[in-house]
Coordinates of C-alpha atoms in Angstrom, one line a residue:
Chain R
M1 CA -25.6 45.5 -8.3
S2 CA -28.5 46.5 -6.1
A3 CA -27.8 47.8 -2.7
A4 CA -31.0 46.5 -1.2
G5 CA -29.8 42.9 -1.2
G6 CA -33.3 41.8 -0.4
G7 CA -34.9 40.3 -3.5
D8 CA -32.9 37.2 -4.0
A9 CA -32.1 36.8 -0.4
G10 CA -35.9 36.6 0.2
R11 CA -36.1 34.1 -2.6
G12 CA -33.3 32.2 -0.9
A13 CA -35.2 32.2 2.4
E14 CA -38.4 31.1 0.8
G15 CA -36.6 28.4 -1.1
G16 CA -35.3 27.1 2.2
G17 CA -37.3 23.9 2.2
P18 CA -37.6 22.1 5.5
G19 CA -36.8 23.7 8.7
P20 CA -38.0 26.9 10.3
G21 CA -39.7 29.3 7.9
P22 CA -38.3 32.7 7.0
R23 CA -38.3 35.3 9.8
P24 CA -39.0 38.7 8.4
D25 CA -37.3 40.5 11.3
L26 CA -34.1 38.5 11.1
D27 CA -34.0 38.7 7.3
R28 CA -34.5 42.4 7.5
E29 CA -31.8 42.8 10.1
L30 CA -29.4 40.7 8.1
R31 CA -30.2 42.5 4.9
E32 CA -29.5 45.9 6.5
G33 CA -26.3 44.6 8.2
F34 CA -25.0 43.1 4.9
A35 CA -25.9 46.3 3.0
A36 CA -23.9 48.4 5.5
L37 CA -21.0 45.9 5.2
R38 CA -21.2 46.1 1.4
R39 CA -21.2 49.9 1.3
Q40 CA -18.2 49.9 3.6
E41 CA -16.2 47.3 1.6
K42 CA -17.1 48.9 -1.7
A43 CA -15.7 52.1 -0.4
A44 CA -12.5 50.4 0.7
A45 CA -12.0 48.2 -2.3
P46 CA -8.8 48.8 -4.3
G47 CA -9.4 50.2 -7.8
F48 CA -9.8 47.6 -10.6
S49 CA -7.1 49.4 -12.6
T50 CA -4.6 49.2 -9.8
L51 CA -5.2 45.5 -9.3
A52 CA -5.2 44.8 -13.0
Q53 CA -1.9 46.6 -13.3
R54 CA -0.4 44.5 -10.6
T55 CA -1.9 41.4 -12.2
G56 CA -0.2 42.4 -15.5
E57 CA 3.1 42.9 -13.7
R58 CA 2.8 39.5 -12.2
A59 CA 1.9 37.9 -15.5
G60 CA 5.1 39.4 -17.0
G61 CA 5.5 38.5 -20.6
R62 CA 3.4 35.4 -20.5
S63 CA 0.0 37.1 -21.0
R64 CA -2.3 35.4 -23.5
Q65 CA -5.3 36.3 -25.3
P66 CA -8.5 35.7 -23.4
G67 CA -10.0 32.4 -24.3
E68 CA -6.8 31.1 -25.9
R69 CA -5.8 27.7 -24.8
G70 CA -2.9 27.3 -22.4
T71 CA 0.4 26.3 -23.8
W72 CA 2.0 23.0 -23.2
G73 CA 3.9 24.5 -20.3
T74 CA 0.8 25.3 -18.2
R75 CA -1.8 22.8 -19.3
R76 CA 0.0 19.7 -20.2
V77 CA 3.1 19.5 -18.2
R78 CA 1.6 19.4 -14.8
P79 CA -0.5 16.2 -15.3
L80 CA 2.4 14.6 -17.1
A81 CA 4.8 15.5 -14.4
I82 CA 2.5 14.1 -11.8
A83 CA 2.0 10.9 -13.8
A84 CA 5.8 10.6 -14.3
A85 CA 6.5 11.1 -10.6
T86 CA 3.9 8.6 -9.6
A87 CA 5.3 6.0 -12.0
A88 CA 8.8 6.7 -10.7
V89 CA 7.7 6.1 -7.1
A90 CA 5.8 3.0 -8.1
G91 CA 8.8 1.6 -9.9
A92 CA 11.2 2.4 -7.1
A93 CA 8.8 0.7 -4.6
L94 CA 8.6 -2.4 -6.9
V95 CA 12.4 -2.6 -7.2
L96 CA 12.8 -2.3 -3.4
V97 CA 10.2 -4.9 -2.7
T98 CA 11.6 -7.5 -5.1
S99 CA 15.2 -6.6 -4.3
P100 CA 17.3 -9.5 -2.9
W101 CA 19.4 -7.1 -0.7
L102 CA 16.5 -6.2 1.6
G103 CA 16.2 -9.7 3.0
T104 CA 12.6 -10.0 2.2
H105 CA 13.5 -13.1 0.2
A106 CA 15.5 -16.1 1.4
P107 CA 19.1 -15.8 0.4
S108 CA 20.2 -18.4 -2.1
G109 CA 21.9 -21.5 -0.6
A110 CA 20.5 -21.0 2.8
S111 CA 19.4 -24.1 4.6
S112 CA 15.8 -25.0 4.4
P113 CA 13.7 -24.1 7.4
R114 CA 13.6 -26.7 10.2
P115 CA 10.5 -28.9 10.0
L116 CA 7.9 -28.3 12.6
P117 CA 7.6 -31.0 15.3
S118 CA 4.5 -33.2 14.9
I119 CA 1.7 -32.7 17.4
T120 CA 2.2 -36.1 19.0
A121 CA 5.9 -35.4 19.7
W122 CA 5.2 -32.1 21.3
R123 CA 5.5 -31.7 25.1
P124 CA 4.4 -28.8 27.1
A125 CA 7.0 -26.8 29.0
T126 CA 5.3 -27.5 32.3
D127 CA 5.2 -31.3 31.7
F128 CA 7.7 -31.9 34.6
L129 CA 5.2 -30.8 37.1
L130 CA 3.1 -33.9 36.4
R131 CA 6.0 -36.2 37.2
T132 CA 5.0 -37.2 40.8
P133 CA 7.0 -39.6 43.0
G134 CA 6.1 -43.2 42.5
R135 CA 4.7 -42.6 39.1
E136 CA 7.0 -45.3 37.7
I137 CA 5.2 -48.1 39.6
L138 CA 2.0 -47.3 37.9
A139 CA 3.6 -46.8 34.5
G140 CA 3.4 -50.5 33.6
P141 CA 2.0 -53.8 34.9
P142 CA 4.0 -55.5 37.8
A143 CA 6.1 -58.6 37.0
F144 CA 8.0 -61.1 39.2
G145 CA 11.8 -61.2 39.1
R146 CA 12.0 -57.6 38.0
A147 CA 13.2 -55.1 40.4
S148 CA 11.0 -52.2 40.8
S149 CA 12.6 -48.9 40.2
I150 CA 11.8 -47.7 43.7
G151 CA 13.9 -50.4 45.4
A152 CA 16.5 -50.4 42.8
G153 CA 18.6 -47.7 44.3
L154 CA 18.7 -49.5 47.7
G155 CA 19.3 -53.0 46.2
I156 CA 15.9 -54.2 47.4
G157 CA 14.6 -57.2 45.6
R158 CA 17.9 -58.2 43.9
P159 CA 19.5 -61.5 44.9
G160 CA 22.9 -61.5 46.5
R161 CA 22.8 -57.8 47.3
P162 CA 23.0 -56.4 50.9
G163 CA 19.6 -55.9 52.3
S164 CA 18.1 -58.4 49.9
T165 CA 15.2 -60.3 51.4
D166 CA 15.9 -63.3 49.1
G167 CA 19.2 -64.1 50.8
D168 CA 17.5 -64.5 54.2
R169 CA 15.6 -67.4 53.0
Chain K
M1 CA -23.0 42.6 -19.8
S2 CA -20.2 42.7 -22.3
D3 CA -18.5 39.6 -23.7
D4 CA -15.0 41.0 -23.0
P5 CA -13.7 39.2 -19.9
A6 CA -11.7 42.2 -18.8
Q7 CA -14.7 44.5 -18.9
Q8 CA -16.8 41.9 -17.1
L9 CA -14.2 41.6 -14.4
E10 CA -14.2 45.4 -14.0
E11 CA -18.0 45.6 -13.7
L12 CA -18.0 42.8 -11.1
H13 CA -14.8 44.1 -9.3
P14 CA -16.5 45.5 -6.1
A15 CA -18.6 42.5 -5.7
S16 CA -15.6 40.2 -6.4
F17 CA -13.6 42.0 -3.8
G18 CA -16.3 41.6 -1.2
W19 CA -16.5 37.9 -2.0
A20 CA -12.7 37.5 -1.8
L21 CA -12.7 39.3 1.6
A22 CA -15.3 36.8 2.8
C23 CA -13.4 33.9 1.5
C24 CA -10.2 35.1 3.2
R25 CA -11.9 36.0 6.5
W26 CA -11.5 39.7 5.8
D27 CA -7.8 39.5 5.5
R28 CA -7.5 42.4 3.0
E29 CA -4.0 41.6 1.8
E30 CA -4.8 38.0 1.2
A31 CA -8.1 38.9 -0.5
E32 CA -6.2 41.2 -3.0
E33 CA -3.7 38.4 -3.7
V34 CA -6.6 36.0 -4.3
L35 CA -8.3 38.5 -6.6
Q36 CA -5.1 39.1 -8.5
T37 CA -4.5 35.4 -9.0
T38 CA -8.1 35.0 -10.2
Y39 CA -7.9 37.8 -12.7
L40 CA -4.6 36.4 -13.9
K41 CA -6.3 33.0 -14.4
V42 CA -9.2 34.5 -16.3
L43 CA -7.1 36.8 -18.5
D44 CA -4.5 34.1 -19.0
G45 CA -7.0 31.6 -20.2
R46 CA -6.3 29.1 -17.4
A47 CA -9.9 29.5 -16.1
R48 CA -12.4 29.5 -19.0
F49 CA -16.0 30.5 -18.8
A50 CA -18.1 27.7 -20.4
D51 CA -21.5 29.3 -20.3
R52 CA -22.9 26.7 -17.9
S53 CA -23.9 29.4 -15.5
S54 CA -23.8 33.2 -15.3
F55 CA -20.4 34.8 -15.6
R56 CA -20.7 36.1 -12.0
T57 CA -21.5 32.7 -10.6
W58 CA -18.5 31.2 -12.5
L59 CA -16.2 34.1 -11.4
F60 CA -17.2 33.7 -7.8
A61 CA -16.5 29.9 -8.0
V62 CA -13.0 30.7 -9.4
I63 CA -12.4 33.1 -6.6
H64 CA -13.5 30.6 -4.0
R65 CA -11.3 27.9 -5.5
T66 CA -8.3 30.2 -5.7
A67 CA -8.8 31.2 -2.0
A68 CA -9.0 27.5 -1.1
E69 CA -5.8 26.7 -3.1
R70 CA -4.0 29.5 -1.4
R71 CA -5.1 28.3 2.1
R72 CA -3.8 24.8 1.2
G73 CA -0.5 26.3 0.0
Q74 CA -0.2 28.3 3.2
W75 CA -0.8 25.2 5.3
F76 CA 1.8 23.2 3.5
R77 CA 4.3 26.1 3.9
L78 CA 3.4 26.1 7.6
L79 CA 4.1 22.4 7.8
A80 CA 7.6 23.1 6.5
T81 CA 8.4 25.7 9.0
T82 CA 9.2 25.8 12.7
R83 CA 6.2 28.0 13.2
W84 CA 4.1 24.9 12.8
L85 CA 6.0 23.3 15.6
N86 CA 5.0 26.1 17.9
G87 CA 1.4 25.8 16.8
R88 CA 1.2 29.3 15.6
V89 CA -1.3 29.2 12.8
R90 CA -1.9 32.5 11.1
E91 CA -5.0 34.2 12.3
A92 CA -6.9 36.7 10.3
P93 CA -5.6 40.2 11.2
A94 CA -7.8 42.6 13.0
P95 CA -9.4 45.4 10.9
S96 CA -7.3 48.5 10.5
P97 CA -8.2 51.7 12.4
E98 CA -9.2 53.3 9.2
A99 CA -11.6 50.6 8.4
L100 CA -13.0 50.7 11.9
A101 CA -13.5 54.5 11.7
G102 CA -15.4 54.2 8.5
A103 CA -17.6 51.3 9.5
S104 CA -20.9 51.4 11.2
E105 CA -21.3 49.6 14.5
D106 CA -23.8 47.2 13.0
A107 CA -21.5 46.3 10.1
L108 CA -18.7 45.6 12.5
A109 CA -20.9 43.5 14.8
L110 CA -22.1 41.6 11.8
R111 CA -18.6 41.0 10.5
Q112 CA -17.4 39.8 13.8
A113 CA -20.4 37.5 14.1
L114 CA -19.7 36.2 10.6
R115 CA -16.1 35.5 11.5
E116 CA -17.2 33.1 14.2
L117 CA -19.4 31.1 11.8
P118 CA -18.2 27.9 10.2
A119 CA -16.9 28.7 6.7
R120 CA -19.7 27.1 4.7
Q121 CA -22.4 28.9 6.6
R122 CA -20.6 32.2 6.3
E123 CA -20.1 31.7 2.6
V124 CA -23.7 30.8 1.9
L125 CA -25.0 33.7 3.9
H126 CA -22.6 36.1 2.2
L127 CA -23.6 35.0 -1.3
V128 CA -27.3 35.2 -0.5
F129 CA -27.5 38.4 1.5
Y130 CA -24.5 40.3 0.3
Q131 CA -24.3 39.2 -3.3
D132 CA -28.0 38.8 -3.9
L133 CA -27.7 35.2 -5.2
T134 CA -30.2 32.5 -4.7
V135 CA -29.4 29.6 -2.5
E136 CA -29.2 27.4 -5.6
A137 CA -26.7 29.8 -7.2
A138 CA -24.7 29.9 -4.0
A139 CA -24.6 26.1 -4.1
R140 CA -23.2 26.3 -7.6
V141 CA -20.5 28.8 -6.6
L142 CA -19.4 26.6 -3.7
G143 CA -19.7 23.3 -5.6
I144 CA -22.2 21.8 -3.1
S145 CA -25.7 20.5 -3.5
A146 CA -28.6 22.9 -3.2
G147 CA -29.9 20.9 -0.2
S148 CA -26.6 21.2 1.6
A149 CA -26.6 24.9 0.8
R150 CA -30.1 25.3 2.3
T151 CA -29.0 23.5 5.4
H152 CA -26.0 25.8 5.8
Y153 CA -28.2 28.8 5.1
H154 CA -30.7 28.0 7.8
R155 CA -28.1 27.0 10.4
G156 CA -26.0 30.0 9.7
K157 CA -29.0 32.3 10.1
E158 CA -29.9 30.7 13.4
T159 CA -26.4 31.0 14.7
L160 CA -26.1 34.6 13.6
R161 CA -29.4 35.4 15.3
G162 CA -28.1 34.0 18.5
T163 CA -24.8 35.7 18.3
L164 CA -26.2 39.1 17.3
A165 CA -28.9 38.9 20.1
F166 CA -26.2 38.0 22.6
R167 CA -24.0 41.0 21.5
G168 CA -27.1 43.2 21.6
R169 CA -27.7 42.3 25.2
Q170 CA -24.1 43.1 26.2

């Protein structure tokens, strides 16, 4: 690996497409900075043999030849386990949704729901506010010989009753 | 380069370690773990080189993926612990005194500036300037489009320029 770090970086800068063009000063500064960083990290890197040894210890007895396909245990089981878990969750959800114990369905033998009142029978809750005194007089056409509802409580307009005007005649 | 994966790993080991460090935000312990897991995957046959790119590009992609898997694992473990309730997400440790003593001031300033970059920008810049890859090869390592990598490259450079200039004035 080259320590200069400039060749491909320069190519990268030139391949930048739209936007500000490459700035030689900035690129040079970055190349120098990254080169210093690389030197420092290279010096501090753990040895490959050390890391490989630890890797071997981690692998334990399950090391395999490079390029060999994974066994059923590593390659096949995980997708199958995920699929099985998904199927189990979906099945459980289906059972719960269709279960009669959850109350999502009407219990058998329950009375049918009350029919909704028709729109003509419906009365608003504030209907009583429209009942003004004397409204009964205007509710129907006047007729002779029939006591009006206003005078009914006082006996007005009924023959033979106290206060009746018919008896005075 | 030889066809033996173990030998190829050995030849690329210093570069791989540098890339693992960058993927782990210079957490040395974590980088070593990631590298070990990657080597295990390669030697165990779980990660197989398919000749679609250079071995180095492929190996760097495996390291990147392994680091990402490890981060996800850490996050899920954090979710399960009370540490998460306290909002104590693990920060990358500060460099050791030995590392500080051996490092030049420029390298330290650059590393600190890189730490502050978004991950994608940091990774693209590292692959281009540190590993001498082209932007297109960096895109293949990261599994992103070349256009996206170019955008990260330019933005990262602009941010770095500002950060380094600011530090230079201080």
